[in-house]
Short mmCIF file of C-alpha atoms in Angstrom, two decimals:
data_model
loop_
_atom_site.label_atom_id
_atom_site.label_comp_id
_atom_site.label_asym_id
_atom_site.label_seq_id
_atom_site.Cartn_x
_atom_site.Cartn_y
_atom_site.Cartn_z
CA MET A 118 -60.24 79.74 68.08
CA THR A 119 -62.29 76.95 69.54
CA THR A 120 -60.55 73.08 69.25
CA ARG A 121 -62.56 70.83 67.33
CA LEU A 122 -63.29 67.19 68.66
CA ALA A 123 -61.03 64.27 66.92
CA PRO A 124 -63.40 61.91 65.60
CA SER A 125 -63.06 59.01 68.26
CA MET A 126 -63.50 61.63 71.00
CA SER A 127 -66.74 62.65 69.42
CA ALA A 128 -68.18 59.07 69.10
CA ALA A 129 -67.17 58.90 72.79
CA VAL A 130 -68.98 61.84 74.00
CA ALA A 131 -71.88 61.35 72.07
CA LEU A 132 -72.05 57.77 73.62
CA THR A 133 -71.93 59.41 77.18
CA ALA A 134 -74.18 62.28 76.41
CA SER A 135 -76.91 59.42 75.20
CA ALA A 136 -76.47 57.28 78.48
CA ALA A 137 -76.62 60.58 80.57
CA LEU A 138 -79.73 61.50 78.86
CA LEU A 139 -81.83 58.60 79.80
CA PRO A 140 -82.24 59.38 83.10
CA ALA A 141 -83.66 62.98 82.45
CA LEU A 142 -86.12 61.27 79.62
CA SER A 143 -86.89 59.34 82.52
CA VAL A 144 -87.91 62.10 84.97
CA LEU A 145 -90.02 63.97 82.33
CA GLY A 146 -91.76 60.33 81.48
CA GLU A 147 -90.48 60.22 78.23
CA LEU A 148 -88.58 56.95 78.27
CA ARG A 149 -91.13 55.27 75.53
CA PRO A 150 -91.13 56.10 71.45
CA THR A 151 -92.70 59.60 71.28
CA TRP A 152 -91.39 62.19 69.27
CA VAL A 153 -89.99 64.15 72.60
CA ALA A 154 -87.39 61.83 73.07
CA PHE A 155 -86.48 61.42 69.20
CA ALA A 156 -86.04 65.48 69.77
CA ALA A 157 -84.01 65.00 72.54
CA TYR A 158 -81.67 62.56 70.83
CA ALA A 159 -81.18 64.57 67.44
CA ALA A 160 -80.35 68.19 69.56
CA LEU A 161 -78.10 66.00 71.64
CA CYS A 162 -76.48 64.72 68.07
CA ALA A 163 -76.47 68.96 66.93
CA ALA A 164 -74.88 69.82 70.30
CA VAL A 165 -71.96 67.22 70.06
CA GLY A 166 -71.85 67.87 66.32
CA GLY A 167 -71.15 71.47 66.72
CA ARG A 168 -68.26 70.67 68.91
CA SER A 169 -66.68 68.36 66.42
CA ARG A 170 -65.52 67.64 62.81
CA PRO A 171 -67.53 67.25 60.37
CA ALA A 172 -66.04 63.74 59.78
CA ALA A 173 -67.54 62.62 63.41
CA ALA A 174 -70.85 62.66 62.28
CA PRO A 175 -71.26 59.20 60.81
CA LEU A 176 -69.90 57.91 64.54
CA ILE A 177 -72.26 60.41 66.35
CA GLY A 178 -75.75 59.75 64.81
CA PRO A 179 -75.43 55.89 65.58
CA ALA A 180 -73.95 56.11 68.92
CA ALA A 181 -76.96 58.25 69.78
CA TRP A 182 -79.53 55.79 67.75
CA LEU A 183 -78.05 52.72 69.97
CA PHE A 184 -79.42 54.52 73.04
CA HIS A 185 -82.50 55.71 71.65
CA ASN A 186 -83.42 52.27 69.81
CA GLY A 187 -82.21 49.84 72.91
CA PHE A 188 -83.26 51.88 75.73
CA VAL A 189 -85.86 54.53 74.75
CA GLU A 190 -87.88 52.20 72.09
CA HIS A 191 -87.15 48.79 73.43
CA ARG A 192 -86.13 49.17 76.72
CA HIS A 193 -83.48 46.84 78.67
CA GLY A 194 -81.23 47.57 76.16
CA ALA A 195 -82.66 45.50 73.59
CA LEU A 196 -82.42 46.51 69.87
CA GLY A 197 -85.27 46.10 67.49
CA LEU A 198 -84.90 45.98 63.96
CA ALA A 199 -88.39 45.28 63.26
CA ALA A 200 -88.78 48.07 60.62
CA PRO A 201 -85.45 48.76 59.01
CA ALA A 202 -86.02 51.19 57.01
CA ALA A 203 -87.37 53.21 59.65
CA GLU A 204 -84.70 52.32 61.48
CA ALA A 205 -82.57 53.69 58.94
CA ALA A 206 -84.32 57.08 58.60
CA HIS A 207 -83.43 57.21 62.52
CA VAL A 208 -79.89 56.91 62.02
CA LEU A 209 -79.97 59.07 59.04
CA LEU A 210 -81.76 61.97 60.71
CA LEU A 211 -79.68 61.93 63.56
CA THR A 212 -76.31 61.84 61.56
CA VAL A 213 -77.46 64.86 59.57
CA ALA A 214 -78.40 66.48 62.70
CA ALA A 215 -74.70 66.13 64.01
CA LEU A 216 -73.25 66.88 60.15
CA VAL A 217 -75.41 70.24 59.87
CA ALA A 218 -74.53 71.33 63.09
CA ALA A 219 -70.43 70.68 62.56
CA LEU A 220 -70.85 72.53 59.09
CA LEU A 221 -72.38 75.35 60.28
CA ALA A 222 -69.55 75.30 63.05
CA ALA A 223 -67.02 74.74 61.11
CA PRO A 224 -64.11 77.71 61.20
CA ARG A 225 -64.35 79.93 57.45
CA GLY A 226 -61.92 82.09 56.20
CA PRO A 227 -57.65 81.40 56.12
CA ARG A 228 -56.30 78.81 58.48
CA PRO A 229 -54.13 79.95 61.58
CA GLY A 230 -50.49 80.32 60.30
CA GLY A 231 -51.83 80.45 56.51
CA ARG A 232 -50.73 82.91 54.07
CA TYR A 233 -52.39 85.02 51.10
CA ASP A 234 -51.38 84.78 47.78
CA LEU A 235 -50.94 88.75 46.86
CA ALA A 236 -49.69 88.24 43.54
CA ALA A 237 -52.63 86.83 42.25
#
């Protein structure tokens, strides 16, 4: 049985991994608003979400979005909200990626130490 990360730890891991993804995107020449950079952040959200509880998804998505918006789309750490609907869609997609991965990785069946009700 694997231990799932608590939401606060998931947010910390998402922030750290998002920062670590920036140099890799820079080496690839993708430190600009392209689908490759957004897909990399969505994959990062799914990877962190797969090790986290589903309740952490609303923290993982916005954490990744902060780095994507601030350093990939607008450079130099400046957040840009010129198109609020598009940015809301980005946050939603990153959050959904984390949530789907967390739900797919969630343990199924009886909990450890749980008992079956044999009388039923």
